[in-house]
PDB file of C-alpha atoms in Angstrom:
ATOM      1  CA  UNK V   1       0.000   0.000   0.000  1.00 60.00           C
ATOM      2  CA  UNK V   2       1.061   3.516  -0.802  1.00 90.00           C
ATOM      3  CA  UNK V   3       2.299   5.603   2.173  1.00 96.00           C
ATOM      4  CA  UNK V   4       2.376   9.638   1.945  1.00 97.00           C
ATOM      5  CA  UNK V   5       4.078  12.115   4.382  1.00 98.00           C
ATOM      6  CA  UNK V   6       2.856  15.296   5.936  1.00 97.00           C
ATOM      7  CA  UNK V   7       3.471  17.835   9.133  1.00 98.00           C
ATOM      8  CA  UNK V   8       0.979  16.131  11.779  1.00 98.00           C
ATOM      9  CA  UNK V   9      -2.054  18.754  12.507  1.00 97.00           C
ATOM     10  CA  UNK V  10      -3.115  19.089  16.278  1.00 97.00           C
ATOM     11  CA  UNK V  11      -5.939  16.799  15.575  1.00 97.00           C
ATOM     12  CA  UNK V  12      -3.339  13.883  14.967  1.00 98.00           C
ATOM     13  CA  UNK V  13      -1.836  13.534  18.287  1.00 98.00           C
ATOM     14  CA  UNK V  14      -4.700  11.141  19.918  1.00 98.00           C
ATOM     15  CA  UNK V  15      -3.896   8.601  17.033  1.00 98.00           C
ATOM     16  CA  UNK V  16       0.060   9.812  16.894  1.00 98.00           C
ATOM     17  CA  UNK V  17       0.299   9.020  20.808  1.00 98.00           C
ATOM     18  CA  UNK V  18      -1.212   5.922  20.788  1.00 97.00           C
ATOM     19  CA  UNK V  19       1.001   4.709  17.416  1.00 98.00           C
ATOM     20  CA  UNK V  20       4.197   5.533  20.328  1.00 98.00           C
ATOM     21  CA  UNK V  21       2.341   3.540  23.198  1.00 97.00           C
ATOM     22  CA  UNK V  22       1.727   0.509  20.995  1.00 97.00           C
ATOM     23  CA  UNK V  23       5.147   0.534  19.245  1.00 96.00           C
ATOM     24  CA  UNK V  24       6.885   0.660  22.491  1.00 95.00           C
ATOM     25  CA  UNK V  25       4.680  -0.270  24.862  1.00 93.00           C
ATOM     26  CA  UNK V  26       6.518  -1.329  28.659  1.00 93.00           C
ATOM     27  CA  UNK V  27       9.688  -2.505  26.655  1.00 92.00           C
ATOM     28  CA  UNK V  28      11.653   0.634  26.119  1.00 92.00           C
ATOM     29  CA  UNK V  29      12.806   2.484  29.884  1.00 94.00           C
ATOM     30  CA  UNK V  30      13.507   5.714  27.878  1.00 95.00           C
ATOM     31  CA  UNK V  31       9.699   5.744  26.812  1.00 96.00           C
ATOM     32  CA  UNK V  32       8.207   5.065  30.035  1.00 95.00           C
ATOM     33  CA  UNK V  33      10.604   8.192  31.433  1.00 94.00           C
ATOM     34  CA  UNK V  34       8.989  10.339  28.570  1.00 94.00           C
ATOM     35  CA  UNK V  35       5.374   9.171  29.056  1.00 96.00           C
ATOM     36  CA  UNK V  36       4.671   7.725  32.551  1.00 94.00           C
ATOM     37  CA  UNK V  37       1.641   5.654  32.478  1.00 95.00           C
ATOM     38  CA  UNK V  38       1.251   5.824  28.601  1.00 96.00           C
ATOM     39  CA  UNK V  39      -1.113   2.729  28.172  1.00 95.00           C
ATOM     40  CA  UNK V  40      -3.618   4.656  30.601  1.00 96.00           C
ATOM     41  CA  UNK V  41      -6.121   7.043  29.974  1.00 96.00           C
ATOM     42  CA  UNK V  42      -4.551   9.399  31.781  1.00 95.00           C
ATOM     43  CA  UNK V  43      -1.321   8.824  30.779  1.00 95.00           C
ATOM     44  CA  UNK V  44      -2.507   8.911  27.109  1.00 96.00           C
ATOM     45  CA  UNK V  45      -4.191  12.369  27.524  1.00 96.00           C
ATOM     46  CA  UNK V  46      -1.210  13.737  29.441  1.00 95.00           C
ATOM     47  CA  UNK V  47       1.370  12.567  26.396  1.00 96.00           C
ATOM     48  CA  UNK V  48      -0.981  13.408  23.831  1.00 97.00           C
ATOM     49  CA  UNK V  49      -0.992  17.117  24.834  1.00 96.00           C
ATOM     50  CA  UNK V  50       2.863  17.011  25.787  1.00 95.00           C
ATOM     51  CA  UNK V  51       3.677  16.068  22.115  1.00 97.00           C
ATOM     52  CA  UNK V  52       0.658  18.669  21.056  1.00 97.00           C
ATOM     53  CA  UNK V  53       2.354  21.306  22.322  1.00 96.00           C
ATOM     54  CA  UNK V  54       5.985  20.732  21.932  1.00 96.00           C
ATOM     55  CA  UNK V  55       4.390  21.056  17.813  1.00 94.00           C
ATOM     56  CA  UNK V  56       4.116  25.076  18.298  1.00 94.00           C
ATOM     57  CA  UNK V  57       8.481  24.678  18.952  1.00 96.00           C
ATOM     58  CA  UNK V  58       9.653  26.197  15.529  1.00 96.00           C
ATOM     59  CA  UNK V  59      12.672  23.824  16.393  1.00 96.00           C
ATOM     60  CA  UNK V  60      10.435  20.386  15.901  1.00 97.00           C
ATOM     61  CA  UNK V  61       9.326  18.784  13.702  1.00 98.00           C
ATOM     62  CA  UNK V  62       6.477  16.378  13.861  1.00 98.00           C
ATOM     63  CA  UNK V  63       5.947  14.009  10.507  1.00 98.00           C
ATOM     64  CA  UNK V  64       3.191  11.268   9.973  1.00 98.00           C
ATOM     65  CA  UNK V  65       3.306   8.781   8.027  1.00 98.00           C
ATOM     66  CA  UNK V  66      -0.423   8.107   6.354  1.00 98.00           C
ATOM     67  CA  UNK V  67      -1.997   4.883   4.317  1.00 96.00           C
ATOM     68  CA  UNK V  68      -3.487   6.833   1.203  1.00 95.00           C
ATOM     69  CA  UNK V  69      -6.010   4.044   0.726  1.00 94.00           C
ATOM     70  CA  UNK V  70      -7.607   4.411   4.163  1.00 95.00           C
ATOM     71  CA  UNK V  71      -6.259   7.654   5.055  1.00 96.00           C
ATOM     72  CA  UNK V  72      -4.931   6.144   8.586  1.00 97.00           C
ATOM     73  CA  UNK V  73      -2.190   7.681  10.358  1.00 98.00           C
ATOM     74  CA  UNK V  74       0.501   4.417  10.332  1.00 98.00           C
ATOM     75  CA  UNK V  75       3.537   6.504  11.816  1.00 98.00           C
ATOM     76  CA  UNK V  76       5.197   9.476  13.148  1.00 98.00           C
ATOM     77  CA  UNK V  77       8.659  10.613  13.431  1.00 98.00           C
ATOM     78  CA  UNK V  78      10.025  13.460  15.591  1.00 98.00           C
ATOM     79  CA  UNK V  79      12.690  15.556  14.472  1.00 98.00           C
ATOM     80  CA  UNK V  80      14.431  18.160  16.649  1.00 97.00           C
ATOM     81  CA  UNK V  81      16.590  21.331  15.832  1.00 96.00           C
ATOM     82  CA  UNK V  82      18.864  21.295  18.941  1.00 95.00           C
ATOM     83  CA  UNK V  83      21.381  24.431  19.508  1.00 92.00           C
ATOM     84  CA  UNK V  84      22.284  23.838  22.946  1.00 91.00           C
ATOM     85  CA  UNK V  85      22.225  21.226  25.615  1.00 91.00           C
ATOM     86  CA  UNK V  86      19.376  19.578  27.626  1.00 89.00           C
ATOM     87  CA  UNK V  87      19.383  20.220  30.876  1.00 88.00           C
ATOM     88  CA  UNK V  88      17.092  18.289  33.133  1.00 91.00           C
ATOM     89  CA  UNK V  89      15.145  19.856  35.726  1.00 85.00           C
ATOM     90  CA  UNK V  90      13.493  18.565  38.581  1.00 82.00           C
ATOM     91  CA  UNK V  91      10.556  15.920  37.737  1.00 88.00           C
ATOM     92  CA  UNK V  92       7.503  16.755  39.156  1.00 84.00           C
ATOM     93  CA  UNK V  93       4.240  13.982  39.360  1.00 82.00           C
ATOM     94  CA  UNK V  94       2.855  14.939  36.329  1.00 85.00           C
ATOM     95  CA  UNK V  95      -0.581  15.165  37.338  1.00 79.00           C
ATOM     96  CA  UNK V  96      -0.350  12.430  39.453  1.00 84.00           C
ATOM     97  CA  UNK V  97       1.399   9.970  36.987  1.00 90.00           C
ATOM     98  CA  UNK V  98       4.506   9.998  38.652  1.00 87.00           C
ATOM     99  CA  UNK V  99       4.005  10.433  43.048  1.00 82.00           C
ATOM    100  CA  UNK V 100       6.875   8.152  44.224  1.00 86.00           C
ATOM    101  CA  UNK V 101       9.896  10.152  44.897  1.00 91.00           C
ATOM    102  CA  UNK V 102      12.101   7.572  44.774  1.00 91.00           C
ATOM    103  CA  UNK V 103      10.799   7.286  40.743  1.00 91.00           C
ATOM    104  CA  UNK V 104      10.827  11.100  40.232  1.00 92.00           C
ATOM    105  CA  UNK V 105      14.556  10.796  41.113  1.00 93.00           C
ATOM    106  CA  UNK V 106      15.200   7.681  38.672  1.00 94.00           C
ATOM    107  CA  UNK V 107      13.769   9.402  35.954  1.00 94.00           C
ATOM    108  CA  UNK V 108      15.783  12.467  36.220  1.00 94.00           C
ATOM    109  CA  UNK V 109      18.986  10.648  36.700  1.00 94.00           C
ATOM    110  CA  UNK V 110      17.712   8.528  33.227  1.00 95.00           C
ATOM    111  CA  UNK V 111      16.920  11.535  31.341  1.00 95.00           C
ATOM    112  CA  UNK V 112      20.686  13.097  32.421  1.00 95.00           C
ATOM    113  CA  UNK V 113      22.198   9.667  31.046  1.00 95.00           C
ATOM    114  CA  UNK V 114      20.463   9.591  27.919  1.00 96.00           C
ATOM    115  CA  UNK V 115      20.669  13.212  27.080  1.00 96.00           C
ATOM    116  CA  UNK V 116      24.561  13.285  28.228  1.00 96.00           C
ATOM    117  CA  UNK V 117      25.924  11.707  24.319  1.00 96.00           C
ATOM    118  CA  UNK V 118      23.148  14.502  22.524  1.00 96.00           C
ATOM    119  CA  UNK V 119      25.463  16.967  24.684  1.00 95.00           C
ATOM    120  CA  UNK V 120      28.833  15.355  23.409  1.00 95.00           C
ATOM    121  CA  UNK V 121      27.704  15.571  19.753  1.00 95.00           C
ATOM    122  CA  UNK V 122      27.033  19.087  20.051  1.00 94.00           C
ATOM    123  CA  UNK V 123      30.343  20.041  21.899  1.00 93.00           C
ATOM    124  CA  UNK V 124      32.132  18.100  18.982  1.00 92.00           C
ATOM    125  CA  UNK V 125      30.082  19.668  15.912  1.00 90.00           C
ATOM    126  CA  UNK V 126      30.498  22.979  17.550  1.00 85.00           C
ATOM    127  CA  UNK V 127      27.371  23.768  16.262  1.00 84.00           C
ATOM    128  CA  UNK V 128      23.297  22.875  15.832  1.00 91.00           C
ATOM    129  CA  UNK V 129      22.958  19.214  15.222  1.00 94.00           C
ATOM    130  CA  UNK V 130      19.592  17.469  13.788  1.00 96.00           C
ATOM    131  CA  UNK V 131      18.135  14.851  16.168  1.00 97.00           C
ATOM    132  CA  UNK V 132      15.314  11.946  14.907  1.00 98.00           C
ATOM    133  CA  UNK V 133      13.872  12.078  18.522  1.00 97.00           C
ATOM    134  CA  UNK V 134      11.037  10.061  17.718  1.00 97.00           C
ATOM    135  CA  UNK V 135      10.162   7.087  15.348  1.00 98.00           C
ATOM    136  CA  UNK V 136       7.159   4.912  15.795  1.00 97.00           C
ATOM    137  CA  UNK V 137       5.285   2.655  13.148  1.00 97.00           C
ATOM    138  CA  UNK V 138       1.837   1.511  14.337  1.00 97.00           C
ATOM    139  CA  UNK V 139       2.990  -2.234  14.818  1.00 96.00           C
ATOM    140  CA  UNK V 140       0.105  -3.575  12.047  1.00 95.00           C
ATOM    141  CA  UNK V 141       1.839  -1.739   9.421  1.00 96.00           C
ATOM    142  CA  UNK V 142       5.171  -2.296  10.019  1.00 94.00           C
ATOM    143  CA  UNK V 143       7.994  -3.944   7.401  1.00 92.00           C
ATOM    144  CA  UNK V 144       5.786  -2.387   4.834  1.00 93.00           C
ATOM    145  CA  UNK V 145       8.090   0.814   3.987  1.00 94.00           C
ATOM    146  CA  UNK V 146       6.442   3.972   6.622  1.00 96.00           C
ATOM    147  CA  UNK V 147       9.476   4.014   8.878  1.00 95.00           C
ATOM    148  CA  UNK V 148      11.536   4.474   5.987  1.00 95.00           C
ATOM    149  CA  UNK V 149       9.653   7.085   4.592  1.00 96.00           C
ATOM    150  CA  UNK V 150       9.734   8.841   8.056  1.00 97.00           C
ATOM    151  CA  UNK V 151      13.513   8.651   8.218  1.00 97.00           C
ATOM    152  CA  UNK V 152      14.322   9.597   4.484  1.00 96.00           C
ATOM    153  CA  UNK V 153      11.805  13.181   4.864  1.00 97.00           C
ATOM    154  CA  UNK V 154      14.620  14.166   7.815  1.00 96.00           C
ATOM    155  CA  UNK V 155      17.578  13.377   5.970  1.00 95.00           C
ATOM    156  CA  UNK V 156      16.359  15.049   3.226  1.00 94.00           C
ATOM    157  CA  UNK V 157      15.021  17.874   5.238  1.00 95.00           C
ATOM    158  CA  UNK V 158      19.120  18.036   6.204  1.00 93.00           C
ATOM    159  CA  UNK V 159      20.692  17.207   2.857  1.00 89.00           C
ATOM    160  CA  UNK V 160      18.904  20.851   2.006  1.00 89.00           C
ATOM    161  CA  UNK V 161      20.368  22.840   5.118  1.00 88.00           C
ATOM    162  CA  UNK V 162      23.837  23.552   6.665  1.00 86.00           C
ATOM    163  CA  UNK V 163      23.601  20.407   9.242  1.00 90.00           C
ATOM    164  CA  UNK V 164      26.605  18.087   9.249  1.00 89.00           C
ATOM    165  CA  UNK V 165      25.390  14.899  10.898  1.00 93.00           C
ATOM    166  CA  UNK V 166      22.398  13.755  12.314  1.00 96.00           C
ATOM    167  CA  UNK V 167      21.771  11.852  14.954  1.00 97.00           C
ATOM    168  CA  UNK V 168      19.637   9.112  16.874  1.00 98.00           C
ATOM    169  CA  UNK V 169      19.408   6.964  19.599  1.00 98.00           C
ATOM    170  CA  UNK V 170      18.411   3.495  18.516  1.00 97.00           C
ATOM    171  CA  UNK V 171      16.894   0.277  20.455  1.00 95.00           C
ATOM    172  CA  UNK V 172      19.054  -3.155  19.258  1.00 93.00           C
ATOM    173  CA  UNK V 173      15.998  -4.159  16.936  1.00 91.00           C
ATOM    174  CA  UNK V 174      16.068  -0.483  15.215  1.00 93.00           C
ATOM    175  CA  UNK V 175      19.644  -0.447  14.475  1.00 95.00           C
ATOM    176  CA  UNK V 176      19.540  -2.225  11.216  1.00 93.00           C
ATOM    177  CA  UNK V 177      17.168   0.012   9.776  1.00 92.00           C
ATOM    178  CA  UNK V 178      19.194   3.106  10.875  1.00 96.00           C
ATOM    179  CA  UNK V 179      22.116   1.482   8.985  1.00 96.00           C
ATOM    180  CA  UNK V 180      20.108   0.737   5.804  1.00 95.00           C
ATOM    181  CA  UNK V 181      20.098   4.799   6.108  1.00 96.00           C
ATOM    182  CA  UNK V 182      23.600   5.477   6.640  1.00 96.00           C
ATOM    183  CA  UNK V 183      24.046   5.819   9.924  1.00 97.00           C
ATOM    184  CA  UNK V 184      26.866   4.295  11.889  1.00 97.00           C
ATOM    185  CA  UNK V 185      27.389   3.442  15.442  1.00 98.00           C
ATOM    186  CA  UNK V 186      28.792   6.160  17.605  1.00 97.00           C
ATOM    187  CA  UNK V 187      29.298   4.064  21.322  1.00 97.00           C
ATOM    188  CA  UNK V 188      26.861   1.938  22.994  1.00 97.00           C
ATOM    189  CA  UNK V 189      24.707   4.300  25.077  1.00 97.00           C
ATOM    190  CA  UNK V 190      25.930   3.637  29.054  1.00 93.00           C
ATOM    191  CA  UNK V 191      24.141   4.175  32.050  1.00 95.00           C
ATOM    192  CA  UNK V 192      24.448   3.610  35.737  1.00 93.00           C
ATOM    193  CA  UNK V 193      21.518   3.328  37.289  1.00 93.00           C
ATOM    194  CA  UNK V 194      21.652   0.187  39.065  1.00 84.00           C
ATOM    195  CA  UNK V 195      23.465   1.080  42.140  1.00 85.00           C
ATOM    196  CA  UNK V 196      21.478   4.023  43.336  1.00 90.00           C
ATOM    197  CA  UNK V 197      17.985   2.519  42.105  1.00 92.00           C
ATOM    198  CA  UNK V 198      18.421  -1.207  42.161  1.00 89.00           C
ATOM    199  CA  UNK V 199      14.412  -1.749  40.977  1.00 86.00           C
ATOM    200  CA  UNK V 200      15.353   0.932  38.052  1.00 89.00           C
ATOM    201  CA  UNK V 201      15.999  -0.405  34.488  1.00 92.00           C
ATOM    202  CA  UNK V 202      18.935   0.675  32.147  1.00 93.00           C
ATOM    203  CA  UNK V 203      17.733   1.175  28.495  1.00 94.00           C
ATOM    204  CA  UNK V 204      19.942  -0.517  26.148  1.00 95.00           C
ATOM    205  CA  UNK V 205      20.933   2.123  23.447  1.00 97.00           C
ATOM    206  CA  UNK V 206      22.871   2.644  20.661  1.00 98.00           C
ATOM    207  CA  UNK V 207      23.841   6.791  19.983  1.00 98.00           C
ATOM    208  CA  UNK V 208      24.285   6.679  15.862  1.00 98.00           C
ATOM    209  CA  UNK V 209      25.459   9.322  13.792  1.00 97.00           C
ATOM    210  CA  UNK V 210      25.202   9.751   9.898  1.00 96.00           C
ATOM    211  CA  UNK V 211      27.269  12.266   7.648  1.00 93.00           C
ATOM    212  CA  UNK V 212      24.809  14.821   5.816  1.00 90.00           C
ATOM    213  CA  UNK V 213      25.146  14.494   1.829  1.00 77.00           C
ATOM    214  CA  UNK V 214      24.942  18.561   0.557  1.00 67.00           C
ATOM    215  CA  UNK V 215      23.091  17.214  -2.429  1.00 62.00           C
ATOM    216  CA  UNK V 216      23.748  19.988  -4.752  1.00 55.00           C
ATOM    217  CA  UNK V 217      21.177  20.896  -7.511  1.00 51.00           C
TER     218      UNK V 217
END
């Protein structure tokens, strides 16, 4: 089936978040840091409007993937502009999603891990660096083509700028479709989170980078 791409419209996110909470469901600890309680009704509504409004940041950029025969949103993909580093605040219960302390605390150690090799590519660039934050295929429609489509609209969005690499953080299972792509591992992501928060999982991570082609006309 034929897949088109287009800028998701607010009306997309109910359908966009629940395409992330099926792809990834409990499996990924990264996902679960992002979107506590995704796979609830709260949680849904909570990271449905969290993605809804991080759309009005002139530095993202939110792509679907649709079926043109049915019209049904199949994917999404999240690219970021990033000019400086993350820095992680204190993480609050999100409307009640998150009340241990003890979790608030393992989340914002997490989110300093995994944003730490984001920091190291922009120190070593010296400059803004294009990030696929994002990339979920509703798990009916995968191995049919969407992801792909999702991955090539970014690297052609940076083929057309002044970006040098791109990067992503990839699960195990996504790493040989980032290398299809041209991307190449950078390290295996590490963490250490085990001694302070022995109940606390460690995603397992790969941080890939892939040389921009300046495609010229």
């Amino acid at each position: 089936m034929p897949f088109s791409v287009a800028p998701c419209q607010a009306a997309d996110f109910d359908r966009v978040f629940h395409i992330i909470s099926d792809t990834f469901q409990h499996i990924q600890p990264i996902v679960d840091a992002f979107f506590p309680k995704h796979d609830t009704p709260a949680g849904h509504t909570h990271g449905a409007k969290l993605l809804c409004d991080q759309q009005s940041d002139p530095n993202t950029y939110f792509i679907k993937a649709v079926d043109e025969e049915s019209g049904e949103i199949v994917g999404v993909a999240k690219w970021l502009i990033l000019h400086e580093e993350v820095k992680v605040g204190d993480v609050g219960d999100e409307g009640g999603l998150r009340e241990d302390e003890e979790e608030r605390a393992y989340v914002k150690d997490l989110l300093t891990q995994y944003y730490s090799s984001r920091s190291e590519a922009l120190r070593e660039v010296g400059r803004k660096i294009f990030v696929l934050d994002i990339l979920a295929v509703d798990p009916k429609w995968q191995g049919r083509g969407a992801g792909s489509m999702l991955v090539n609209w970014g690297l052609g969005f940076a083929d057309k700028t002044d970006f040098r690499q791109i990067f992503v953080e990839s699960t195990v299972s996504g790493r040989p479709v980032y290398e299809k792509h041209g991307f190449q591992v950078v390290k295996r992501m590490k963490f250490e989170l085990k001694e302070k928060f022995p109940g606390g999982r460690e995603p397992h991570l790969f941080f890939m980078r892939r040389d921009v082609e300046h495609k010229t006309p």
